[in-house]
Amino acid sequence: YQSTLRCFPPFRTAALHFEENLASDGLLSGQGSGAVTTSAHDPAGVSTPQSVVYTHKLAPQPQHQQRQPQHGQRILGPQHDTNHPMVIAFNVTVKIGKNARLGIGLRELGGGVVVVHTFKRVDNLPGISEEAGLRLGDILLGVNSRAFVGGLESVAGVLKAEQEKGNVITMHVSRDLAITPEKPTQPIFVYVAELLSKAAAYYRSRVLDQAERFTLVTMILKLMAVQAGLLDQGLTNSELPLAPSAERLVLRAKLLRQAICVRCLDSRRQHDTHVYIMRVEDVESGKCWNVEKRYRDFRELQTQLVTLWPSLSELPFPPKHIAKMQPHVIEERIVALELFMRNCVSLFGVYSLIDYRCGQALRLVQEFLGLHVYVNVHLCADIEPVPPSRLMELMAFKILADNNAPSKKFCDNLISRFHTSALNSCASGGHEAVMKEVAMRVSQLQDFVLEHHSYQLLQVLRHAAPDLPEEEQFSIITKAVRRQAEASLVLPLRRFLVWTLAPVRRVSQRLRRRLVALQKMPPENLQLDPCIRTVPEWAAVLKAFRSISQLQLPCDQINALYDASKMFTGVHAAVERLNKRTKKAARAKEKQAIEAGGGGGSG
């Protein structure tokens, strides 16, 4: 017999203590049936005043005989059938009034695990919880998607609050079939049981602290409620939509993001120093912003990270330099700082699931990049599924960010061979030839990723959004891969392209001055209706058009231009409606004036 439940394995001492309590109450020896116990816990007041506490006999665990290895065979451990899991998760729904009792006694194990310890009967009749399917040894995870954050102390408050809301309580239960072999009649959540087991493993390895673990359990209970509604509609566990992975839920419980793209775009002079412009994108939400940091800020961050994770000192970091204002020093720092930040995000993103210190380091890096300003990290605990387009962006980003993936190696090869070919193209065909060279290499990378990963992307998308038409699925995948291909090629080559296109910089400056002059012109000069300025949507249209020049990726500029054009069409329709109302009001006013004049003449 082992009382260590696999969905929330407590500490060894607590497990042994629970086993001793069960033995002392006669639950293990089978002498506890019908016995009255006076020391049972009743934290929620779930027994009636004149109730008699009865305990059930736990079914003895079948003795597994030691299997003798045959010649040339090794037995590494107990063999479990994955089709018949030992730990299951299910819901128990109880209809209860405000003054009714659940009829259960609870006990807390190590780590805040709440276990059903005794049943409380009146006139030898099962209570409502026992009738609903609850059994001895079951773990109560929470009630109505609310986890028991404080262990046994929080159970009474949670149950009382849920009782006051209504007459139906759904208890989220986990059961170890090795302890309680009776299978429930309720639907079983296979994936939820796997998540609970992994959550316990992360907690035991100190990747999660107590608060983060309960945040993770709360998210799992929300997922459980969503899947319960789908199972009630007749779906099976294999037909359920794609659920978040355990790794993603762990990062969300730690209020961390799973995919951050960092690029150092440029630098600018500020008084007696230089600030480096970092482009940061949260791939999951699609939000993108720029942060400006000095070299001193990066140095302080590196010191803090090395304090948390000493092995980080092996990563290359640009040293201090006397001639810090020299162009070649600035360029070297741009490249080195970008590589350092990308390595930090990548390494800590992986090892934050192994070592809690890496989670703290990743939080420092994300705060340094302004993530807490532009992204509401407290919404990370939400289990809302990622939209299909963002899901494909995430997968394409991870494919091109994996250093061991063929696509990443192909991308690095394209970048390394670009400079020589671009210089030759610039010498022969000017800047247009250079831009064609960039477009050709982006298309090559896009085709390479689609050739090697299109099946994988398509399978995930079909599982996440099975109702999407096939043409729309291919369109989403193509757009996501194209955008990530541009981010992997255009952004690293941006400074080189700016230097290559220096001859056309004067033309660009003249064009920009003319655009500024156009913005100051009245609408009549552009053959626009003068009342367009009175339309509320006009300011949003101007803001949308001006934001196009701030985007770095060509596909983002094209999409922004398309959206701004649609907004301008809406402004045109609003101007027409305004003109119609103005003309109608003018005709009505003229009619009133005529009627008033005619009435005066007759008098």
Coordinates of C-alpha atoms in Angstrom, one line a residue:
Y1 CA 0.0 0.0 0.0
Q2 CA 1.3 3.4 -0.9
S3 CA -0.6 6.6 0.2
T4 CA 1.4 8.9 -2.0
L5 CA -1.2 10.0 -4.5
R6 CA 0.3 10.5 -7.9
C7 CA -1.6 13.6 -8.9
F8 CA -0.3 15.5 -5.8
P9 CA 2.4 13.5 -4.2
P10 CA 3.0 14.9 -0.7
F11 CA 6.2 14.7 1.2
R12 CA 7.3 11.3 2.4
T13 CA 6.8 12.1 6.1
A14 CA 3.2 13.4 5.5
A15 CA 2.4 10.3 3.5
L16 CA 3.6 8.0 6.2
H17 CA 1.7 10.0 8.8
F18 CA -1.5 9.6 6.7
E19 CA -0.8 5.9 6.4
E20 CA -0.5 5.6 10.2
N21 CA -3.7 7.5 10.7
L22 CA -5.6 5.2 8.4
A23 CA -4.2 2.2 10.1
S24 CA -5.0 3.5 13.6
D25 CA -8.6 4.2 12.4
G26 CA -9.0 0.7 11.2
L27 CA -9.2 1.7 7.5
L28 CA -6.3 -0.5 6.4
S29 CA -7.1 -3.6 8.4
G30 CA -10.8 -3.5 7.5
Q31 CA -12.0 -3.0 11.1
G32 CA -13.3 0.5 10.6
S33 CA -16.6 -0.3 9.0
G34 CA -19.3 1.0 11.2
A35 CA -16.9 2.3 13.8
V36 CA -17.6 5.6 15.5
T37 CA -14.6 8.1 15.5
T38 CA -14.6 11.2 17.5
S39 CA -11.4 12.8 16.2
A40 CA -12.5 13.3 12.6
H41 CA -11.9 16.7 11.1
D42 CA -14.9 18.8 10.2
P43 CA -13.5 22.1 9.0
A44 CA -16.4 23.1 6.9
G45 CA -19.1 22.1 9.3
V46 CA -20.2 19.5 6.9
S47 CA -21.7 17.1 9.4
T48 CA -25.1 17.3 11.1
P49 CA -25.1 17.9 14.9
Q50 CA -26.4 14.3 15.7
S51 CA -24.5 12.5 12.9
V52 CA -22.5 9.3 13.5
V53 CA -19.2 9.1 11.7
Y54 CA -18.8 6.0 9.6
T55 CA -15.7 4.9 7.8
H56 CA -15.5 2.7 4.8
K57 CA -13.0 0.0 4.3
L58 CA -10.5 0.8 1.7
A59 CA -10.2 -2.1 -0.8
P60 CA -6.9 -3.8 -0.3
Q61 CA -4.4 -3.1 -3.0
P62 CA -3.7 -6.2 -5.1
Q63 CA -0.3 -7.6 -4.4
H64 CA 1.9 -7.3 -7.5
Q65 CA 4.1 -10.3 -7.7
Q66 CA 7.7 -9.7 -8.5
R67 CA 8.3 -10.6 -12.1
Q68 CA 11.4 -12.5 -12.7
P69 CA 13.5 -11.2 -15.6
Q70 CA 14.1 -13.7 -18.4
H71 CA 17.5 -14.2 -20.0
G72 CA 18.7 -10.9 -21.5
Q73 CA 15.8 -8.9 -20.1
R74 CA 15.9 -6.1 -17.5
I75 CA 12.9 -4.8 -15.5
L76 CA 13.3 -1.1 -14.8
G77 CA 10.2 -0.6 -12.8
P78 CA 6.4 -1.2 -12.6
Q79 CA 4.8 -1.3 -16.0
H80 CA 1.7 0.9 -16.4
D81 CA -0.8 0.6 -19.1
T82 CA -1.2 4.1 -20.6
N83 CA -4.7 3.2 -21.8
H84 CA -5.8 2.6 -18.2
P85 CA -4.2 5.3 -16.1
M86 CA -3.7 4.8 -12.4
V87 CA -4.6 8.5 -11.6
I88 CA -7.8 9.9 -12.9
A89 CA -9.6 13.3 -12.6
F90 CA -13.3 13.8 -12.6
N91 CA -16.1 16.1 -11.3
V92 CA -18.6 15.3 -8.6
T93 CA -21.8 17.5 -8.6
V94 CA -23.8 17.8 -5.5
K95 CA -27.1 19.6 -5.0
I96 CA -27.0 21.3 -1.7
G97 CA -28.9 24.0 0.2
K98 CA -27.5 26.8 2.3
N99 CA -27.9 24.9 5.6
A100 CA -27.2 21.4 4.3
R101 CA -24.0 19.4 5.0
L102 CA -21.7 17.5 2.7
G103 CA -21.2 14.7 5.1
I104 CA -17.4 14.3 4.7
G105 CA -14.4 14.6 6.9
L106 CA -11.2 16.0 5.4
R107 CA -7.6 15.8 6.3
E108 CA -4.7 17.8 5.0
L109 CA -1.5 16.1 3.8
G110 CA 1.8 17.8 3.0
G111 CA 1.8 20.7 0.6
G112 CA -1.8 21.6 1.2
V113 CA -3.3 18.5 -0.3
V114 CA -6.9 17.9 1.0
V115 CA -8.0 14.2 1.2
V116 CA -11.4 12.7 2.0
H117 CA -10.7 10.9 5.3
T118 CA -14.1 9.9 6.7
F119 CA -17.8 9.8 5.7
K120 CA -20.5 11.0 8.1
R121 CA -23.8 9.2 8.0
V122 CA -27.1 9.7 9.7
D123 CA -29.2 6.6 10.4
N124 CA -26.6 4.6 8.5
L125 CA -27.6 6.3 5.3
P126 CA -24.9 7.6 2.9
G127 CA -24.5 11.4 2.7
I128 CA -25.1 13.4 -0.4
S129 CA -21.4 13.5 -1.3
E130 CA -21.1 9.7 -0.9
E131 CA -24.1 9.2 -3.1
A132 CA -22.7 11.6 -5.7
G133 CA -19.6 9.4 -6.1
L134 CA -17.0 10.6 -3.6
R135 CA -14.9 7.9 -2.0
L136 CA -12.3 7.7 0.8
G137 CA -8.9 8.6 -0.4
D138 CA -10.1 11.0 -3.0
I139 CA -8.2 14.3 -3.3
L140 CA -10.4 17.5 -3.4
L141 CA -8.7 19.9 -5.8
G142 CA -11.3 22.7 -5.6
V143 CA -14.9 23.6 -5.9
N144 CA -16.6 25.4 -8.9
S145 CA -13.2 26.1 -10.5
R146 CA -11.8 27.6 -7.3
A147 CA -8.8 25.9 -5.9
F148 CA -8.2 25.3 -2.2
V149 CA -5.3 27.8 -2.0
G150 CA -4.7 27.6 1.7
G151 CA -5.2 23.9 2.1
L152 CA -7.6 22.7 4.8
E153 CA -7.9 26.1 6.3
S154 CA -9.4 27.5 3.1
V155 CA -11.9 24.7 2.5
A156 CA -14.5 26.0 4.9
G157 CA -14.5 29.5 3.4
V158 CA -14.6 28.3 -0.2
L159 CA -17.5 25.9 0.5
K160 CA -19.4 28.5 2.4
A161 CA -19.0 31.1 -0.3
E162 CA -20.1 28.6 -3.0
Q163 CA -23.1 27.4 -1.0
E164 CA -24.3 31.0 -0.7
K165 CA -24.1 31.5 -4.5
G166 CA -26.4 28.6 -5.4
N167 CA -27.6 25.1 -4.7
V168 CA -25.2 23.2 -7.0
I169 CA -21.5 22.5 -6.0
T170 CA -19.1 20.8 -8.4
M171 CA -16.2 19.3 -6.6
H172 CA -13.1 18.6 -8.7
V173 CA -11.7 15.3 -7.6
S174 CA -8.5 13.3 -8.3
R175 CA -8.4 9.6 -7.5
D176 CA -5.6 7.0 -7.4
L177 CA -7.0 3.7 -8.5
A178 CA -4.3 1.9 -6.6
I179 CA -5.9 3.2 -3.4
T180 CA -9.5 3.4 -4.5
P181 CA -10.0 1.0 -7.4
E182 CA -13.7 1.9 -7.9
K183 CA -14.0 3.8 -11.2
P184 CA -16.4 6.8 -11.1
T185 CA -19.5 7.0 -13.3
Q186 CA -18.7 10.6 -14.2
P187 CA -16.7 11.5 -17.3
I188 CA -12.9 11.1 -16.7
F189 CA -10.5 13.9 -17.8
V190 CA -7.4 12.1 -19.0
Y191 CA -5.4 15.2 -20.0
V192 CA -6.2 17.0 -16.7
A193 CA -4.8 14.0 -14.7
E194 CA -1.6 14.3 -16.7
L195 CA -1.4 18.0 -16.0
L196 CA -1.9 17.4 -12.3
S197 CA 0.9 14.9 -12.2
K198 CA 3.3 17.2 -14.0
A199 CA 2.3 20.1 -11.7
A200 CA 3.2 17.9 -8.7
A201 CA 6.5 17.0 -10.3
Y202 CA 7.3 20.7 -10.9
Y203 CA 6.4 21.5 -7.3
R204 CA 8.6 18.8 -5.9
S205 CA 11.5 19.9 -7.9
R206 CA 11.0 23.5 -6.6
V207 CA 10.3 24.9 -10.1
L208 CA 7.0 26.2 -8.7
D209 CA 6.5 27.7 -5.2
Q210 CA 3.3 27.4 -3.2
A211 CA 1.5 30.4 -4.7
E212 CA 2.5 29.5 -8.3
R213 CA 1.4 25.9 -7.8
F214 CA -2.1 27.0 -6.7
T215 CA -2.2 29.4 -9.7
L216 CA -1.4 26.5 -11.9
V217 CA -4.1 24.3 -10.2
T218 CA -6.6 27.1 -10.7
M219 CA -5.9 27.2 -14.4
I220 CA -6.2 23.4 -14.6
L221 CA -9.6 23.6 -12.9
K222 CA -10.7 26.2 -15.4
L223 CA -9.6 23.8 -18.2
M224 CA -11.4 21.0 -16.5
A225 CA -14.6 23.1 -16.5
V226 CA -14.3 23.9 -20.2
Q227 CA -13.7 20.2 -21.1
A228 CA -16.6 19.2 -18.9
G229 CA -19.0 21.3 -21.0
L230 CA -17.6 19.7 -24.2
L231 CA -17.9 16.2 -22.8
D232 CA -21.5 16.9 -21.8
Q233 CA -22.1 17.7 -25.5
G234 CA -21.1 14.1 -26.5
L235 CA -17.4 14.6 -27.3
T236 CA -14.8 12.1 -26.3
N237 CA -11.4 12.9 -24.8
S238 CA -9.7 12.3 -28.1
E239 CA -12.1 14.7 -29.8
L240 CA -11.5 17.6 -27.4
P241 CA -9.8 20.8 -28.8
L242 CA -6.1 21.3 -28.4
A243 CA -5.4 22.2 -24.8
P244 CA -2.4 24.2 -23.5
S245 CA 0.7 22.2 -22.8
A246 CA 2.0 21.7 -19.2
E247 CA 5.1 23.8 -20.0
R248 CA 2.9 26.7 -21.3
L249 CA 0.7 26.6 -18.2
V250 CA 3.7 26.5 -15.9
L251 CA 5.1 29.6 -17.5
R252 CA 1.8 31.3 -17.2
A253 CA 1.5 30.4 -13.6
K254 CA 4.9 32.1 -13.1
L255 CA 3.6 35.1 -15.0
L256 CA 6.1 34.6 -17.8
R257 CA 5.8 34.7 -21.5
Q258 CA 6.9 31.8 -23.6
A259 CA 8.1 33.5 -26.8
I260 CA 9.9 36.9 -26.9
C261 CA 11.6 38.1 -30.0
V262 CA 14.4 40.6 -29.4
R263 CA 16.4 42.6 -32.0
C264 CA 18.7 45.5 -31.7
L265 CA 17.7 47.8 -34.5
D266 CA 19.9 50.8 -34.2
S267 CA 21.5 53.3 -31.8
R268 CA 21.3 57.0 -31.4
R269 CA 23.4 59.6 -29.5
Q270 CA 22.1 61.0 -26.3
H271 CA 24.2 63.7 -24.7
D272 CA 27.6 62.1 -24.0
T273 CA 26.6 58.5 -24.6
H274 CA 24.7 56.2 -26.9
V275 CA 21.3 54.5 -26.4
Y276 CA 20.5 51.2 -28.1
I277 CA 17.1 50.7 -29.6
M278 CA 15.7 47.2 -29.0
R279 CA 12.7 45.9 -30.8
V280 CA 10.7 43.6 -28.6
E281 CA 7.8 41.5 -29.7
D282 CA 5.5 39.2 -27.6
V283 CA 4.9 36.6 -30.3
E284 CA 1.9 35.1 -28.5
S285 CA -0.1 38.4 -28.3
G286 CA 1.5 40.0 -31.4
K287 CA 2.3 43.2 -29.5
C288 CA 5.5 45.0 -30.5
W289 CA 7.4 47.9 -29.0
N290 CA 10.8 49.6 -28.8
V291 CA 12.9 50.1 -25.7
E292 CA 16.0 52.3 -25.4
K293 CA 18.7 51.3 -23.1
R294 CA 22.3 52.4 -22.4
Y295 CA 25.2 50.1 -22.2
R296 CA 25.3 50.7 -18.4
D297 CA 21.8 49.3 -18.2
F298 CA 22.8 46.1 -20.0
R299 CA 25.8 45.8 -17.7
E300 CA 23.7 46.0 -14.6
L301 CA 21.3 43.4 -16.0
Q302 CA 24.2 41.1 -16.7
T303 CA 25.5 41.4 -13.2
Q304 CA 22.1 40.6 -11.7
L305 CA 21.7 37.6 -14.0
V306 CA 25.1 36.2 -13.2
T307 CA 24.3 36.5 -9.5
L308 CA 21.2 34.3 -10.0
W309 CA 22.8 32.0 -12.5
P310 CA 26.7 32.0 -12.4
S311 CA 27.0 29.9 -15.6
L312 CA 25.7 32.9 -17.5
S313 CA 29.1 34.5 -17.2
E314 CA 30.2 32.2 -20.0
L315 CA 28.0 34.0 -22.5
P316 CA 29.8 36.6 -24.5
F317 CA 29.2 40.2 -23.4
P318 CA 30.7 43.3 -25.0
P319 CA 33.4 44.7 -22.7
K320 CA 33.9 48.3 -21.6
H321 CA 35.7 50.5 -24.1
I322 CA 37.4 53.8 -23.9
A323 CA 36.5 54.9 -27.4
K324 CA 32.8 54.1 -26.8
M325 CA 31.6 56.8 -29.3
Q326 CA 33.5 55.3 -32.3
P327 CA 31.3 53.8 -35.0
H328 CA 33.0 50.4 -35.1
V329 CA 32.6 50.1 -31.3
I330 CA 28.9 51.0 -31.5
E331 CA 28.4 48.4 -34.3
E332 CA 30.1 45.7 -32.3
R333 CA 28.1 46.4 -29.2
I334 CA 24.8 46.4 -31.2
V335 CA 25.6 42.9 -32.5
A336 CA 26.9 41.6 -29.2
L337 CA 24.1 43.0 -27.1
E338 CA 21.5 41.6 -29.4
L339 CA 23.1 38.1 -29.2
F340 CA 23.3 38.4 -25.4
M341 CA 19.7 39.3 -25.0
R342 CA 18.5 36.6 -27.4
N343 CA 20.6 34.0 -25.6
C344 CA 19.2 35.0 -22.3
V345 CA 15.6 34.8 -23.4
S346 CA 16.2 31.4 -25.1
L347 CA 18.2 29.8 -22.3
F348 CA 16.0 31.0 -19.4
G349 CA 12.9 30.2 -21.3
V350 CA 14.0 26.5 -21.5
Y351 CA 15.6 26.2 -18.0
S352 CA 12.8 28.0 -16.2
L353 CA 11.0 24.7 -16.3
I354 CA 14.0 23.0 -14.6
D355 CA 15.4 25.5 -12.1
Y356 CA 13.4 28.1 -10.2
R357 CA 16.4 30.6 -10.4
C358 CA 16.0 30.7 -14.2
G359 CA 12.4 31.7 -13.8
Q360 CA 13.5 34.6 -11.6
A361 CA 16.2 35.5 -14.2
L362 CA 13.7 35.4 -17.0
R363 CA 11.4 37.7 -15.1
L364 CA 14.2 40.2 -14.7
V365 CA 14.9 40.0 -18.5
Q366 CA 11.3 40.5 -19.4
E367 CA 10.9 43.5 -17.0
F368 CA 14.1 44.9 -18.5
L369 CA 12.5 44.7 -21.9
G370 CA 9.3 46.5 -20.7
L371 CA 7.0 43.5 -20.9
H372 CA 5.1 44.5 -17.8
V373 CA 4.4 47.9 -19.4
Y374 CA 3.0 46.7 -22.7
V375 CA 1.6 43.3 -21.8
N376 CA -0.7 42.6 -18.9
V377 CA 1.2 39.6 -17.4
H378 CA -1.5 39.1 -14.8
L379 CA -3.7 37.9 -17.7
C380 CA -1.2 35.1 -18.3
A381 CA -3.2 32.9 -15.8
D382 CA -6.1 32.9 -18.3
I383 CA -6.6 29.7 -20.2
E384 CA -8.2 31.2 -23.2
P385 CA -6.9 29.4 -26.3
V386 CA -4.5 31.2 -28.5
P387 CA -6.1 32.3 -31.8
P388 CA -5.1 30.1 -34.8
S389 CA -3.1 32.9 -36.5
R390 CA -1.1 33.5 -33.3
L391 CA -0.7 29.8 -32.7
M392 CA 0.9 29.4 -36.1
E393 CA 3.1 32.4 -35.4
L394 CA 4.3 30.8 -32.2
M395 CA 5.2 27.5 -33.9
A396 CA 7.0 29.3 -36.8
F397 CA 8.9 31.4 -34.3
K398 CA 10.0 28.4 -32.4
I399 CA 11.0 26.5 -35.5
L400 CA 13.2 29.4 -36.7
A401 CA 14.6 30.1 -33.2
D402 CA 15.7 26.5 -32.5
N403 CA 19.4 26.3 -33.0
N404 CA 19.3 22.6 -33.8
A405 CA 16.5 22.8 -36.4
P406 CA 17.4 22.7 -40.1
S407 CA 15.4 25.8 -40.8
K408 CA 17.5 27.9 -38.3
K409 CA 20.7 26.6 -39.9
F410 CA 19.4 27.4 -43.4
C411 CA 18.4 30.9 -42.2
D412 CA 21.9 31.5 -40.8
N413 CA 23.4 30.3 -44.1
L414 CA 21.3 32.8 -46.0
I415 CA 22.4 35.7 -43.8
S416 CA 26.1 34.8 -44.0
R417 CA 26.0 34.6 -47.8
F418 CA 23.9 37.7 -48.2
H419 CA 26.5 40.5 -47.8
T420 CA 28.7 39.5 -50.7
S421 CA 25.8 39.0 -53.1
A422 CA 24.1 42.2 -52.0
L423 CA 27.3 44.3 -52.6
N424 CA 27.5 42.8 -56.1
S425 CA 23.8 43.4 -56.8
C426 CA 24.2 47.0 -55.5
A427 CA 27.2 47.6 -57.8
S428 CA 25.3 46.2 -60.8
G429 CA 21.7 47.2 -60.3
G430 CA 21.5 49.7 -57.5
H431 CA 19.2 49.6 -54.5
E432 CA 16.4 47.9 -56.4
A433 CA 18.6 44.9 -57.0
V434 CA 19.4 44.7 -53.3
M435 CA 15.8 44.7 -52.3
K436 CA 15.0 42.0 -54.9
E437 CA 17.9 40.0 -53.4
V438 CA 16.3 40.3 -49.9
A439 CA 12.8 39.3 -51.2
M440 CA 14.3 36.3 -53.0
R441 CA 16.0 35.1 -49.8
V442 CA 12.9 35.6 -47.7
S443 CA 11.0 33.5 -50.2
Q444 CA 13.6 30.8 -50.1
L445 CA 13.4 30.6 -46.3
Q446 CA 9.6 30.6 -46.4
D447 CA 9.6 27.7 -48.9
F448 CA 12.1 25.8 -46.9
V449 CA 10.1 26.0 -43.7
L450 CA 6.8 25.1 -45.5
E451 CA 8.5 22.2 -47.2
H452 CA 9.8 20.7 -43.9
H453 CA 7.2 21.7 -41.4
S454 CA 3.9 22.3 -43.3
Y455 CA 2.5 19.0 -42.3
Q456 CA 3.3 19.6 -38.6
L457 CA 1.7 23.1 -38.7
L458 CA -1.3 21.8 -40.5
Q459 CA -2.0 19.0 -38.1
V460 CA -1.8 21.4 -35.1
L461 CA -4.0 24.0 -36.8
R462 CA -6.6 21.4 -37.7
H463 CA -6.7 20.1 -34.1
A464 CA -7.0 23.7 -32.8
A465 CA -9.6 25.0 -35.3
P466 CA -11.2 22.0 -37.0
D467 CA -14.0 24.2 -38.5
L468 CA -11.8 26.4 -40.6
P469 CA -11.9 25.7 -44.3
E470 CA -8.9 24.2 -45.9
E471 CA -8.0 27.3 -48.0
E472 CA -8.1 29.5 -44.9
Q473 CA -5.9 27.0 -43.0
F474 CA -3.2 27.2 -45.7
S475 CA -3.6 31.0 -45.8
I476 CA -3.0 31.3 -42.1
I477 CA 0.0 29.0 -42.2
T478 CA 1.6 30.8 -45.2
K479 CA 1.1 34.3 -43.6
A480 CA 2.6 33.2 -40.3
V481 CA 5.6 31.5 -41.9
R482 CA 6.1 34.5 -44.2
R483 CA 6.1 37.0 -41.3
Q484 CA 8.5 35.0 -39.2
A485 CA 10.8 34.5 -42.2
E486 CA 10.9 38.3 -42.7
A487 CA 11.6 38.7 -38.9
S488 CA 14.5 36.2 -39.1
L489 CA 16.1 37.8 -42.2
V490 CA 15.1 41.5 -42.6
L491 CA 15.7 42.5 -39.0
P492 CA 19.2 41.1 -38.7
L493 CA 20.1 42.7 -42.1
R494 CA 18.4 46.0 -41.4
R495 CA 21.5 48.0 -40.5
F496 CA 23.3 46.6 -43.5
L497 CA 20.5 47.5 -45.8
V498 CA 20.4 51.1 -44.4
W499 CA 24.1 51.4 -45.2
T500 CA 23.7 49.9 -48.6
L501 CA 20.8 52.2 -49.5
A502 CA 22.7 55.3 -48.4
P503 CA 22.8 56.8 -51.9
V504 CA 19.0 57.0 -51.9
R505 CA 18.8 58.6 -48.5
R506 CA 18.6 62.1 -49.9
V507 CA 15.7 61.1 -52.0
S508 CA 14.0 59.6 -49.0
Q509 CA 14.6 62.8 -47.0
R510 CA 13.0 64.9 -49.8
L511 CA 10.1 62.6 -49.9
R512 CA 9.6 62.8 -46.2
R513 CA 9.7 66.6 -46.2
R514 CA 7.0 66.6 -48.9
L515 CA 4.9 64.2 -46.9
V516 CA 5.1 66.6 -43.9
A517 CA 4.1 69.4 -46.2
L518 CA 1.1 67.4 -47.4
Q519 CA 0.0 66.8 -43.8
K520 CA -0.2 70.6 -43.2
M521 CA -2.3 71.2 -46.3
P522 CA -6.1 71.7 -45.9
P523 CA -8.4 68.9 -47.1
E524 CA -9.7 71.1 -50.0
N525 CA -6.3 71.0 -51.7
L526 CA -6.4 67.2 -51.7
Q527 CA -10.0 67.2 -53.1
L528 CA -11.4 66.0 -49.7
D529 CA -14.6 67.2 -48.1
P530 CA -13.9 70.1 -45.7
C531 CA -16.1 68.5 -43.0
I532 CA -13.9 65.4 -42.9
R533 CA -12.1 67.0 -39.9
T534 CA -15.3 66.9 -37.9
V535 CA -15.7 63.1 -38.2
P536 CA -14.5 61.4 -35.0
E537 CA -12.8 58.6 -37.0
W538 CA -10.5 61.0 -38.9
A539 CA -8.0 61.2 -36.0
A540 CA -7.8 57.4 -35.9
V541 CA -7.2 57.2 -39.6
L542 CA -4.3 59.7 -39.4
K543 CA -2.8 57.8 -36.6
A544 CA -3.0 54.5 -38.5
F545 CA -1.3 56.0 -41.6
R546 CA 1.5 57.6 -39.5
S547 CA 2.1 54.3 -37.7
I548 CA 3.0 52.5 -40.9
S549 CA 6.4 54.1 -41.1
Q550 CA 7.2 52.9 -37.6
L551 CA 6.9 49.2 -38.5
Q552 CA 10.0 47.3 -39.5
L553 CA 8.6 44.2 -41.3
P554 CA 7.2 44.6 -44.9
C555 CA 4.3 42.3 -44.2
D556 CA 3.3 44.4 -41.2
Q557 CA 3.4 47.6 -43.3
I558 CA 1.3 46.0 -46.0
N559 CA -1.3 44.8 -43.4
A560 CA -1.3 48.2 -41.7
L561 CA -1.8 50.0 -45.0
Y562 CA -4.7 47.7 -45.8
D563 CA -6.3 48.3 -42.4
A564 CA -5.8 52.1 -42.7
S565 CA -7.4 52.1 -46.2
K566 CA -10.5 50.3 -44.8
M567 CA -10.7 52.8 -42.0
F568 CA -10.5 55.6 -44.6
T569 CA -13.3 54.1 -46.5
G570 CA -15.4 54.1 -43.3
V571 CA -14.5 57.8 -42.9
H572 CA -15.7 58.5 -46.4
A573 CA -19.0 56.8 -45.6
A574 CA -19.3 58.8 -42.4
V575 CA -18.7 62.1 -44.3
E576 CA -21.5 61.2 -46.7
R577 CA -23.9 60.5 -43.8
L578 CA -22.9 63.8 -42.2
N579 CA -23.6 65.7 -45.4
K580 CA -27.0 64.1 -45.8
R581 CA -27.9 65.0 -42.3
T582 CA -26.6 68.6 -42.8
K583 CA -28.6 69.0 -46.1
K584 CA -31.7 67.5 -44.5
A585 CA -31.4 69.9 -41.5
A586 CA -30.9 72.8 -44.0
R587 CA -34.0 71.9 -46.0
A588 CA -36.1 71.6 -42.8
K589 CA -34.9 75.0 -41.6
E590 CA -35.6 76.6 -44.9
K591 CA -39.1 75.0 -44.9
Q592 CA -39.8 76.4 -41.4
A593 CA -38.6 79.8 -42.5
I594 CA -41.0 79.7 -45.6
E595 CA -43.9 78.6 -43.4
A596 CA -43.1 81.3 -40.9
G597 CA -42.9 84.0 -43.6
G598 CA -46.2 82.8 -45.3
G599 CA -48.0 82.9 -41.9
G600 CA -46.9 86.5 -41.3
G601 CA -48.1 87.7 -44.7
S602 CA -51.6 86.2 -44.2
G603 CA -52.0 87.9 -40.9

